[in-house]
Amino acid sequence: MRFVDEFRDPAAARSLIAAIEDMAGSEHHKFMEVCGGHTHTIYRHGLEHVLPESVELVHGPGCPVCVIPMGRIDDAIWLAEQPDVIFTSFGDMMRVPGSKGSLLDAKARGADVRFVYSPLDSLRLAVDNPDKKVVFFAVGFETTAPSTAVTLVRARELGVTNFSVFCNHVTIVPPIKAILDSPDLRLSGFLGPGHVSTVVGIRPYRFVPETFGKPLVVAGFEPLDVLAAVAMLLRQIREGRCEVENQYSRVVRPEGNPAALALLGQVFELRPHFEWRGLGFISQSALRMRAEFAGFDAEQIYEMPGVRVADPKACQCGEVLKGVLKPWECKVFGTACTPETPIGTCMVSAEGACAAYYNFGRMHREAAQLVGQSGLR
Amino acid sequence: MCLGIPGQIVDIVDADNHLATVDVSGVQRTISVRLLEKDPPQPMDWVLVHVGFAMAKIDETEALLTLAAVERLGEAYREEIEAFDSSSIV
Ligand code: SF4
């Protein structure tokens, strides 16, 4: 129980772990944490080692950096290399490999690629550089998409004409559904994403219990939140219930954020289909800009190559994103693929399962084995 | 990139355009509070800040607990604060 002492409230952690052990019994439970933020917390705090062996956590597709396919990165690089373009992106996307390198490589070759904190910073660059064309590389789930929506509304209000968005926003429900539809994985339930749910609320997850008969608990990001959510899932199973519950009610309201949802609806519509790295095409799983915003839509303004590129052969991100493989089971993990030279996307962002495991997991795993050998546990 | 960091509203600088100054760990920047237009935050209120936007109002206890948790992220936290520090929105 060495790790438990690092928790904010070790006593609460101990009693949650005891409750989990008690409720889990001898049956094997496999819960998927959908969100990359949870993956980070789990590895960072070694949660998989404090849980009983009968409770397994597997990673899901909820890291927005990890799910962008190669072809879209190639398009981003193509945009960045157009004359007079200032290409702006969140820092996390800069190192994601496309088929011919990353945005950072394009920058080294002379493209004007800049990292921004907010889409509004990108709009600011457009206002300040009227002789340039500023493109914002929009990625993210419903957590981030409303920010892009506000930025577009603001761009229109300000009458900015040299600003556009390369939209890669994705939605959380379709990949969960795709995973439930696939025969690869037998899950006992889900830890639902926290910050996405501040926007969408908890209603969109109802199909998980109703259609697929699995419980889902929306969870916060502290280690205690994750443990509490696991306990809530087990309690549902034990009591024969199957529902959507909200462990993170101190931040997530059941109805989500209506203003953000209204803005999303005003600016975006669903794409018929979108390619996800490792998961293939998923219908109605991503957002594009409505016709009223065509003047700001990089896909309408520029003739991008739009070529579909297969993932590198060595890369097993798809299996990692579906929770079928653990990061360390990928053949190139930690050898050819490291955070410095990522082959796949899961190694890039701090929320990617491979990067999180590379940074923290191994340490905990080795320590846990030592503790195991010495019989302390 | 999905980090949400708690910040405390210092001042509403432009109510019409939903702009507010927020203090995140001692760094003050302008953010947009338009996503909370149905229930606008006031000075002293705590909000969850993500890519230059207030995402949700949170109470002070939650804010302080979350702040302590994200500070423990180390590198990721420092990068987020640096990025926040670099921000200058319109
Ligand atoms: S180790 Fe690299 S290539 Fe393998 S799954 Fe992880 S990110 Fe993908």
Short mmCIF file of C-alpha atoms and ligand atoms in Angstrom, two decimals:
data_model
loop_
_atom_site.label_atom_id
_atom_site.label_comp_id
_atom_site.label_asym_id
_atom_site.label_seq_id
_atom_site.Cartn_x
_atom_site.Cartn_y
_atom_site.Cartn_z
CA MET A 1 0.00 0.00 0.00
CA ARG A 2 2.99 2.25 -0.47
CA PHE A 3 1.29 4.32 -3.16
CA VAL A 4 -1.75 5.03 -1.07
CA ASP A 5 0.26 7.23 1.25
CA GLU A 6 0.84 9.67 -1.59
CA PHE A 7 -2.88 10.36 -1.83
CA ARG A 8 -4.45 13.50 -0.54
CA ASP A 9 -6.44 11.44 1.92
CA PRO A 10 -4.79 8.05 2.43
CA ALA A 11 -7.45 6.92 4.90
CA ALA A 12 -10.23 7.56 2.39
CA ALA A 13 -8.22 5.75 -0.27
CA ARG A 14 -7.73 2.74 2.02
CA SER A 15 -11.40 2.45 2.83
CA LEU A 16 -12.37 2.79 -0.85
CA ILE A 17 -9.87 0.08 -1.79
CA ALA A 18 -11.25 -2.16 0.94
CA ALA A 19 -14.80 -1.59 -0.32
CA ILE A 20 -13.67 -2.33 -3.88
CA GLU A 21 -11.96 -5.56 -2.80
CA ASP A 22 -15.06 -6.60 -0.93
CA MET A 23 -17.48 -5.88 -3.76
CA ALA A 24 -15.29 -7.19 -6.58
CA GLY A 25 -15.28 -10.70 -5.17
CA SER A 26 -13.69 -13.39 -7.32
CA GLU A 27 -15.29 -12.35 -10.61
CA HIS A 28 -13.12 -10.51 -13.15
CA HIS A 29 -14.22 -6.93 -13.89
CA LYS A 30 -12.88 -4.99 -16.83
CA PHE A 31 -13.68 -1.28 -16.81
CA MET A 32 -12.73 1.11 -19.58
CA GLU A 33 -11.67 4.63 -18.73
CA VAL A 34 -12.75 6.57 -21.80
CA CYS A 35 -10.79 9.72 -21.05
CA GLY A 36 -7.05 10.30 -21.42
CA GLY A 37 -7.10 12.42 -18.27
CA HIS A 38 -8.10 9.33 -16.31
CA THR A 39 -5.37 7.27 -17.97
CA HIS A 40 -2.89 9.87 -16.81
CA THR A 41 -4.20 9.78 -13.22
CA ILE A 42 -4.22 5.97 -13.15
CA TYR A 43 -0.59 5.63 -14.22
CA ARG A 44 0.63 8.65 -12.36
CA HIS A 45 -0.68 7.29 -9.07
CA GLY A 46 -0.17 3.62 -9.82
CA LEU A 47 -3.88 2.95 -9.31
CA GLU A 48 -3.75 -0.34 -11.19
CA HIS A 49 -1.49 -1.66 -8.44
CA VAL A 50 -3.70 -0.69 -5.53
CA LEU A 51 -6.76 -2.29 -7.10
CA PRO A 52 -7.38 -5.99 -6.52
CA GLU A 53 -6.37 -8.28 -9.36
CA SER A 54 -9.99 -8.96 -10.21
CA VAL A 55 -10.46 -5.30 -11.24
CA GLU A 56 -8.77 -4.38 -14.51
CA LEU A 57 -8.74 -0.91 -16.05
CA VAL A 58 -8.35 -0.62 -19.81
CA HIS A 59 -7.84 2.54 -21.82
CA GLY A 60 -10.28 4.01 -24.22
CA PRO A 61 -10.25 6.38 -27.16
CA GLY A 62 -10.64 9.64 -25.22
CA CYS A 63 -7.35 11.37 -25.96
CA PRO A 64 -8.07 13.83 -28.79
CA VAL A 65 -4.45 14.02 -29.88
CA CYS A 66 -4.25 10.23 -30.14
CA VAL A 67 -7.19 9.73 -32.49
CA ILE A 68 -6.18 12.12 -35.31
CA PRO A 69 -5.21 10.02 -38.33
CA MET A 70 -2.00 10.47 -40.32
CA GLY A 71 -3.77 11.93 -43.36
CA ARG A 72 -5.12 14.86 -41.35
CA ILE A 73 -1.63 15.64 -40.01
CA ASP A 74 -0.32 15.57 -43.58
CA ASP A 75 -3.07 18.03 -44.55
CA ALA A 76 -2.14 20.25 -41.61
CA ILE A 77 1.48 20.27 -42.75
CA TRP A 78 0.39 21.00 -46.30
CA LEU A 79 -1.61 23.99 -45.01
CA ALA A 80 1.33 25.20 -42.94
CA GLU A 81 3.51 25.18 -46.05
CA GLN A 82 1.20 27.35 -48.17
CA PRO A 83 2.46 30.85 -48.95
CA ASP A 84 1.63 33.58 -46.41
CA VAL A 85 0.04 31.12 -43.98
CA ILE A 86 0.61 31.27 -40.25
CA PHE A 87 -0.44 27.84 -39.02
CA THR A 88 -1.44 27.69 -35.36
CA SER A 89 -1.90 24.65 -33.17
CA PHE A 90 -2.09 23.49 -29.57
CA GLY A 91 1.37 22.44 -28.39
CA ASP A 92 0.38 18.77 -28.09
CA MET A 93 -0.29 18.45 -31.81
CA MET A 94 3.12 19.71 -32.88
CA ARG A 95 4.93 16.40 -32.42
CA VAL A 96 2.25 14.08 -33.78
CA PRO A 97 3.78 12.18 -36.67
CA GLY A 98 2.25 12.34 -40.14
CA SER A 99 3.56 10.30 -43.04
CA LYS A 100 6.35 12.81 -43.68
CA GLY A 101 7.17 14.04 -40.22
CA SER A 102 5.40 16.37 -37.81
CA LEU A 103 4.42 20.03 -37.70
CA LEU A 104 7.63 20.66 -35.78
CA ASP A 105 9.58 19.22 -38.72
CA ALA A 106 7.64 21.50 -41.07
CA LYS A 107 8.55 24.44 -38.83
CA ALA A 108 12.22 23.44 -38.98
CA ARG A 109 11.92 23.43 -42.79
CA GLY A 110 10.75 27.05 -42.63
CA ALA A 111 6.96 26.89 -42.36
CA ASP A 112 5.43 29.49 -40.03
CA VAL A 113 3.97 27.14 -37.44
CA ARG A 114 3.11 28.62 -34.07
CA PHE A 115 1.84 27.13 -30.91
CA VAL A 116 -1.13 28.85 -29.27
CA TYR A 117 -2.83 28.36 -25.92
CA SER A 118 -6.30 29.29 -27.13
CA PRO A 119 -8.11 29.52 -30.48
CA LEU A 120 -8.69 33.15 -29.49
CA ASP A 121 -4.90 33.65 -29.52
CA SER A 122 -4.95 32.41 -33.10
CA LEU A 123 -7.67 34.92 -33.96
CA ARG A 124 -5.55 37.61 -32.34
CA LEU A 125 -2.67 36.70 -34.67
CA ALA A 126 -5.02 37.14 -37.64
CA VAL A 127 -6.07 40.59 -36.42
CA ASP A 128 -2.44 41.59 -35.83
CA ASN A 129 -1.21 40.23 -39.19
CA PRO A 130 -3.69 41.42 -41.82
CA ASP A 131 -1.30 40.54 -44.67
CA LYS A 132 -1.09 36.88 -43.55
CA LYS A 133 -3.60 34.06 -43.57
CA VAL A 134 -3.95 32.48 -40.16
CA VAL A 135 -5.20 28.90 -39.88
CA PHE A 136 -6.13 27.26 -36.58
CA PHE A 137 -5.76 23.47 -36.25
CA ALA A 138 -8.85 22.63 -34.20
CA VAL A 139 -8.80 19.30 -32.37
CA GLY A 140 -10.59 18.01 -29.32
CA PHE A 141 -13.83 16.55 -28.06
CA GLU A 142 -16.87 18.47 -26.85
CA THR A 143 -14.64 19.92 -24.13
CA THR A 144 -12.76 22.01 -26.65
CA ALA A 145 -15.16 22.39 -29.59
CA PRO A 146 -17.29 25.12 -27.89
CA SER A 147 -14.15 27.26 -27.60
CA THR A 148 -13.61 26.98 -31.35
CA ALA A 149 -17.30 27.79 -31.86
CA VAL A 150 -17.03 31.00 -29.82
CA THR A 151 -13.86 31.93 -31.71
CA LEU A 152 -15.66 31.57 -35.05
CA VAL A 153 -18.62 33.62 -33.86
CA ARG A 154 -16.17 36.26 -32.62
CA ALA A 155 -14.26 36.22 -35.93
CA ARG A 156 -17.52 36.90 -37.72
CA GLU A 157 -18.46 39.68 -35.29
CA LEU A 158 -15.07 41.32 -35.82
CA GLY A 159 -15.30 40.93 -39.60
CA VAL A 160 -11.94 39.15 -39.76
CA THR A 161 -11.30 37.79 -43.27
CA ASN A 162 -7.84 36.24 -42.94
CA PHE A 163 -8.71 33.60 -40.34
CA SER A 164 -9.79 30.02 -40.90
CA VAL A 165 -10.17 26.80 -38.96
CA PHE A 166 -9.06 23.31 -40.01
CA CYS A 167 -11.72 21.49 -38.06
CA ASN A 168 -10.96 18.08 -36.56
CA HIS A 169 -13.33 18.15 -33.63
CA VAL A 170 -14.69 14.75 -32.67
CA THR A 171 -17.58 13.62 -30.51
CA ILE A 172 -17.39 11.20 -27.61
CA VAL A 173 -20.43 8.98 -28.01
CA PRO A 174 -19.72 7.31 -31.43
CA PRO A 175 -16.35 5.77 -30.45
CA ILE A 176 -17.86 4.39 -27.22
CA LYS A 177 -20.59 2.86 -29.33
CA ALA A 178 -18.05 1.51 -31.85
CA ILE A 179 -16.15 -0.15 -29.02
CA LEU A 180 -19.31 -1.66 -27.57
CA ASP A 181 -20.25 -2.94 -31.02
CA SER A 182 -16.89 -4.60 -31.59
CA PRO A 183 -16.49 -8.18 -30.42
CA ASP A 184 -12.85 -7.67 -29.35
CA LEU A 185 -13.49 -6.58 -25.84
CA ARG A 186 -15.75 -7.77 -23.10
CA LEU A 187 -16.23 -4.84 -20.79
CA SER A 188 -18.05 -4.73 -17.46
CA GLY A 189 -18.58 -0.98 -17.50
CA PHE A 190 -17.17 2.48 -18.16
CA LEU A 191 -15.59 5.34 -16.30
CA GLY A 192 -17.19 8.25 -18.16
CA PRO A 193 -15.18 11.32 -19.11
CA GLY A 194 -15.22 14.28 -16.72
CA HIS A 195 -14.58 17.46 -18.65
CA VAL A 196 -16.44 16.40 -21.80
CA SER A 197 -19.43 15.87 -19.54
CA THR A 198 -19.29 19.43 -18.20
CA VAL A 199 -20.46 20.30 -21.73
CA VAL A 200 -22.65 17.37 -22.81
CA GLY A 201 -24.04 16.39 -19.40
CA ILE A 202 -24.79 12.79 -18.53
CA ARG A 203 -27.80 12.11 -20.73
CA PRO A 204 -25.91 11.18 -23.94
CA TYR A 205 -24.49 8.10 -22.18
CA ARG A 206 -27.87 6.54 -21.48
CA PHE A 207 -27.53 4.18 -24.43
CA VAL A 208 -24.66 2.45 -22.64
CA PRO A 209 -26.93 0.87 -19.99
CA GLU A 210 -30.09 0.95 -22.09
CA THR A 211 -28.81 -0.61 -25.32
CA PHE A 212 -25.70 -2.43 -24.17
CA GLY A 213 -26.52 -3.25 -20.58
CA LYS A 214 -23.32 -1.78 -19.11
CA PRO A 215 -23.05 0.70 -16.25
CA LEU A 216 -21.25 4.01 -16.71
CA VAL A 217 -20.04 6.38 -13.99
CA VAL A 218 -18.84 9.87 -14.92
CA ALA A 219 -15.68 10.43 -12.88
CA GLY A 220 -13.40 13.25 -11.75
CA PHE A 221 -9.64 13.29 -12.17
CA GLU A 222 -8.24 12.90 -8.70
CA PRO A 223 -7.09 9.44 -7.74
CA LEU A 224 -9.85 9.29 -5.13
CA ASP A 225 -12.42 10.16 -7.81
CA VAL A 226 -11.28 7.25 -9.94
CA LEU A 227 -11.41 4.85 -6.98
CA ALA A 228 -14.84 6.15 -5.95
CA ALA A 229 -16.14 5.69 -9.49
CA VAL A 230 -14.81 2.12 -9.61
CA ALA A 231 -16.59 1.46 -6.31
CA MET A 232 -19.81 2.92 -7.74
CA LEU A 233 -19.57 0.66 -10.81
CA LEU A 234 -19.05 -2.41 -8.63
CA ARG A 235 -21.92 -1.43 -6.36
CA GLN A 236 -24.24 -1.19 -9.38
CA ILE A 237 -23.14 -4.62 -10.56
CA ARG A 238 -23.53 -6.08 -7.11
CA GLU A 239 -26.99 -4.60 -6.65
CA GLY A 240 -28.06 -5.69 -10.12
CA ARG A 241 -28.47 -2.09 -11.29
CA CYS A 242 -27.24 -0.72 -14.59
CA GLU A 243 -27.34 3.06 -14.88
CA VAL A 244 -25.51 6.25 -15.72
CA GLU A 245 -24.24 7.76 -12.47
CA ASN A 246 -22.33 10.95 -11.80
CA GLN A 247 -19.42 10.73 -9.38
CA TYR A 248 -18.17 14.18 -10.47
CA SER A 249 -21.35 16.07 -9.60
CA ARG A 250 -19.36 18.84 -7.95
CA VAL A 251 -18.38 19.97 -11.46
CA VAL A 252 -20.61 18.11 -13.93
CA ARG A 253 -24.27 19.09 -14.05
CA PRO A 254 -26.70 16.50 -15.39
CA GLU A 255 -27.78 18.82 -18.20
CA GLY A 256 -24.20 19.85 -19.05
CA ASN A 257 -23.57 23.40 -20.21
CA PRO A 258 -26.58 24.58 -22.28
CA ALA A 259 -24.83 27.74 -23.53
CA ALA A 260 -21.92 25.69 -24.85
CA LEU A 261 -24.27 23.15 -26.46
CA ALA A 262 -26.24 25.96 -28.14
CA LEU A 263 -23.02 27.45 -29.57
CA LEU A 264 -21.93 24.03 -30.83
CA GLY A 265 -25.24 23.64 -32.62
CA GLN A 266 -25.03 27.12 -34.08
CA VAL A 267 -21.57 26.68 -35.60
CA PHE A 268 -21.11 22.96 -36.27
CA GLU A 269 -22.95 20.04 -37.81
CA LEU A 270 -22.10 16.32 -37.82
CA ARG A 271 -19.93 14.93 -40.59
CA PRO A 272 -21.32 11.82 -42.27
CA HIS A 273 -18.12 10.00 -41.28
CA PHE A 274 -14.63 10.66 -39.99
CA GLU A 275 -11.52 8.56 -39.78
CA TRP A 276 -10.10 7.82 -36.32
CA ARG A 277 -6.56 6.66 -35.90
CA GLY A 278 -6.59 2.94 -35.34
CA LEU A 279 -10.39 2.75 -35.23
CA GLY A 280 -11.11 3.44 -38.91
CA PHE A 281 -14.12 5.37 -40.19
CA ILE A 282 -16.90 6.00 -37.69
CA SER A 283 -20.10 7.56 -38.96
CA GLN A 284 -21.37 10.83 -37.49
CA SER A 285 -18.41 10.97 -35.15
CA ALA A 286 -16.97 14.39 -35.92
CA LEU A 287 -17.97 18.00 -36.47
CA ARG A 288 -17.65 20.27 -39.48
CA MET A 289 -18.58 23.92 -39.85
CA ARG A 290 -22.04 24.86 -41.04
CA ALA A 291 -22.47 26.53 -44.44
CA GLU A 292 -22.80 29.96 -42.75
CA PHE A 293 -19.20 29.62 -41.62
CA ALA A 294 -17.82 28.34 -44.97
CA GLY A 295 -15.76 31.53 -45.28
CA PHE A 296 -13.80 30.43 -42.21
CA ASP A 297 -13.53 26.75 -43.16
CA ALA A 298 -10.01 25.80 -44.24
CA GLU A 299 -11.41 22.70 -45.94
CA GLN A 300 -13.52 24.93 -48.20
CA ILE A 301 -10.90 27.62 -48.75
CA TYR A 302 -7.89 25.43 -49.55
CA GLU A 303 -7.63 22.47 -51.92
CA MET A 304 -6.01 20.13 -49.42
CA PRO A 305 -4.63 16.80 -50.65
CA GLY A 306 -6.97 14.95 -48.26
CA VAL A 307 -5.14 11.68 -48.82
CA ARG A 308 -5.87 8.79 -46.51
CA VAL A 309 -2.65 7.34 -45.12
CA ALA A 310 -2.49 3.96 -43.46
CA ASP A 311 -0.99 3.86 -39.96
CA PRO A 312 2.64 2.69 -39.82
CA LYS A 313 2.89 -1.09 -39.73
CA ALA A 314 4.73 -1.19 -36.43
CA CYS A 315 2.13 0.97 -34.76
CA GLN A 316 -0.48 -0.69 -32.58
CA CYS A 317 -2.19 2.48 -31.38
CA GLY A 318 -5.53 1.20 -32.64
CA GLU A 319 -5.37 -1.74 -30.27
CA VAL A 320 -4.24 0.52 -27.44
CA LEU A 321 -7.07 2.99 -28.14
CA LYS A 322 -9.61 0.18 -28.06
CA GLY A 323 -8.19 -1.17 -24.84
CA VAL A 324 -7.26 -4.48 -26.48
CA LEU A 325 -3.53 -4.04 -25.89
CA LYS A 326 -1.73 -2.48 -22.95
CA PRO A 327 0.93 0.04 -23.99
CA TRP A 328 3.82 -2.20 -22.99
CA GLU A 329 2.47 -4.98 -25.17
CA CYS A 330 3.14 -2.97 -28.35
CA LYS A 331 6.27 -4.29 -30.04
CA VAL A 332 7.92 -0.90 -30.46
CA PHE A 333 6.98 0.51 -27.04
CA GLY A 334 9.93 2.19 -25.35
CA THR A 335 12.38 1.04 -28.04
CA ALA A 336 11.60 2.55 -31.44
CA CYS A 337 8.65 4.51 -30.01
CA THR A 338 9.36 6.96 -27.17
CA PRO A 339 8.01 10.43 -26.31
CA GLU A 340 11.10 11.93 -28.01
CA THR A 341 10.61 9.95 -31.23
CA PRO A 342 6.97 8.85 -31.26
CA ILE A 343 5.82 6.42 -33.94
CA GLY A 344 2.22 6.49 -32.83
CA THR A 345 0.05 9.22 -31.42
CA CYS A 346 -0.50 7.60 -28.00
CA MET A 347 3.13 8.37 -27.20
CA VAL A 348 2.78 12.12 -27.80
CA SER A 349 0.29 13.70 -25.44
CA ALA A 350 0.55 13.42 -21.67
CA GLU A 351 -2.96 11.95 -21.87
CA GLY A 352 -1.94 9.26 -24.34
CA ALA A 353 -1.83 5.82 -22.75
CA CYS A 354 1.66 5.01 -24.04
CA ALA A 355 3.19 8.32 -22.93
CA ALA A 356 1.51 8.14 -19.53
CA TYR A 357 2.72 4.60 -19.05
CA TYR A 358 6.20 5.44 -20.35
CA ASN A 359 6.52 8.34 -17.92
CA PHE A 360 5.02 6.83 -14.81
CA GLY A 361 3.70 3.34 -15.27
CA ARG A 362 6.95 1.46 -15.61
CA MET A 363 8.28 2.97 -12.45
CA HIS A 364 5.21 1.94 -10.51
CA ARG A 365 5.14 -1.48 -12.10
CA GLU A 366 8.71 -2.20 -11.16
CA ALA A 367 8.20 -0.84 -7.65
CA ALA A 368 5.04 -2.89 -7.28
CA GLN A 369 6.85 -6.03 -8.34
CA LEU A 370 9.52 -5.37 -5.76
CA VAL A 371 6.92 -4.82 -3.10
CA GLY A 372 5.22 -8.00 -4.26
CA GLN A 373 8.45 -9.99 -4.04
CA SER A 374 9.24 -8.73 -0.60
CA GLY A 375 5.81 -9.84 0.56
CA LEU A 376 4.87 -6.46 1.96
CA ARG A 377 1.51 -6.37 0.25
CA MET B 1 -4.48 19.32 -23.65
CA CYS B 2 -7.71 18.45 -21.90
CA LEU B 3 -6.46 19.89 -18.68
CA GLY B 4 -8.87 22.20 -16.95
CA ILE B 5 -7.17 24.43 -14.43
CA PRO B 6 -9.08 26.32 -11.74
CA GLY B 7 -8.80 30.08 -11.83
CA GLN B 8 -10.37 32.88 -9.84
CA ILE B 9 -12.17 35.70 -11.64
CA VAL B 10 -10.47 39.00 -10.83
CA ASP B 11 -12.39 41.45 -12.96
CA ILE B 12 -14.97 41.57 -15.74
CA VAL B 13 -13.09 43.65 -18.29
CA ASP B 14 -15.65 43.71 -21.09
CA ALA B 15 -19.09 42.41 -20.21
CA ASP B 16 -20.49 42.87 -23.75
CA ASN B 17 -17.78 40.67 -25.21
CA HIS B 18 -17.73 38.29 -22.22
CA LEU B 19 -14.11 38.96 -21.36
CA ALA B 20 -12.79 38.58 -17.83
CA THR B 21 -9.44 38.62 -16.12
CA VAL B 22 -8.72 35.41 -14.29
CA ASP B 23 -5.94 34.51 -11.89
CA VAL B 24 -4.44 31.05 -12.33
CA SER B 25 -1.73 30.32 -9.78
CA GLY B 26 -0.72 33.98 -9.65
CA VAL B 27 -0.71 34.46 -13.44
CA GLN B 28 -3.42 36.85 -14.64
CA ARG B 29 -4.76 36.73 -18.19
CA THR B 30 -7.91 37.62 -20.06
CA ILE B 31 -10.23 34.72 -20.83
CA SER B 32 -13.65 34.39 -22.44
CA VAL B 33 -16.61 33.66 -20.17
CA ARG B 34 -19.05 33.40 -23.06
CA LEU B 35 -19.67 29.70 -22.42
CA LEU B 36 -21.14 30.74 -19.07
CA GLU B 37 -23.32 33.52 -20.48
CA LYS B 38 -26.46 32.01 -18.96
CA ASP B 39 -24.96 32.32 -15.48
CA PRO B 40 -22.04 34.78 -15.75
CA PRO B 41 -19.31 34.47 -13.12
CA GLN B 42 -18.51 37.47 -10.91
CA PRO B 43 -15.21 38.59 -9.38
CA MET B 44 -14.03 36.14 -6.68
CA ASP B 45 -15.90 33.25 -8.36
CA TRP B 46 -13.85 30.17 -9.27
CA VAL B 47 -14.06 28.69 -12.76
CA LEU B 48 -12.47 25.79 -14.61
CA VAL B 49 -10.27 27.27 -17.35
CA HIS B 50 -9.62 25.35 -20.57
CA VAL B 51 -7.89 26.81 -23.69
CA GLY B 52 -8.76 30.38 -22.70
CA PHE B 53 -12.38 29.74 -21.78
CA ALA B 54 -14.24 29.35 -18.50
CA MET B 55 -15.92 25.94 -18.83
CA ALA B 56 -17.82 25.66 -15.57
CA LYS B 57 -18.21 27.45 -12.28
CA ILE B 58 -16.79 25.51 -9.37
CA ASP B 59 -16.81 26.11 -5.65
CA GLU B 60 -13.71 27.17 -3.80
CA THR B 61 -13.06 23.83 -2.11
CA GLU B 62 -13.21 22.03 -5.45
CA ALA B 63 -10.96 24.68 -6.97
CA LEU B 64 -8.31 24.33 -4.30
CA LEU B 65 -8.40 20.53 -4.36
CA THR B 66 -8.15 20.44 -8.14
CA LEU B 67 -5.36 22.98 -8.13
CA ALA B 68 -3.41 20.85 -5.66
CA ALA B 69 -4.00 17.82 -7.88
CA VAL B 70 -2.90 19.51 -11.10
CA GLU B 71 0.14 21.03 -9.43
CA ARG B 72 1.21 17.49 -8.67
CA LEU B 73 1.22 16.80 -12.41
CA GLY B 74 4.58 18.58 -12.48
CA GLU B 75 5.73 19.01 -16.05
CA ALA B 76 2.25 19.02 -17.62
CA TYR B 77 1.18 21.66 -15.10
CA ARG B 78 4.19 23.87 -15.76
CA GLU B 79 3.60 23.64 -19.51
CA GLU B 80 -0.05 24.56 -19.07
CA ILE B 81 0.80 27.62 -16.95
CA GLU B 82 3.49 28.69 -19.41
CA ALA B 83 1.01 28.35 -22.25
CA PHE B 84 -1.58 30.31 -20.27
CA ASP B 85 1.03 32.97 -19.59
CA SER B 86 1.71 33.31 -23.33
CA SER B 87 -1.95 33.93 -24.09
CA SER B 88 -3.28 37.25 -25.33
CA ILE B 89 -6.75 36.89 -26.78
CA VAL B 90 -9.08 39.23 -28.64
S1 SF4 C 1 4.13 2.27 -28.36
FE1 SF4 C 1 3.99 3.80 -29.99
S2 SF4 C 1 3.36 2.68 -31.81
FE2 SF4 C 1 2.98 1.32 -30.05
S3 SF4 C 1 0.82 1.72 -29.54
FE3 SF4 C 1 2.05 3.12 -28.29
S4 SF4 C 1 2.18 5.03 -29.47
FE4 SF4 C 1 1.44 3.41 -30.87
#
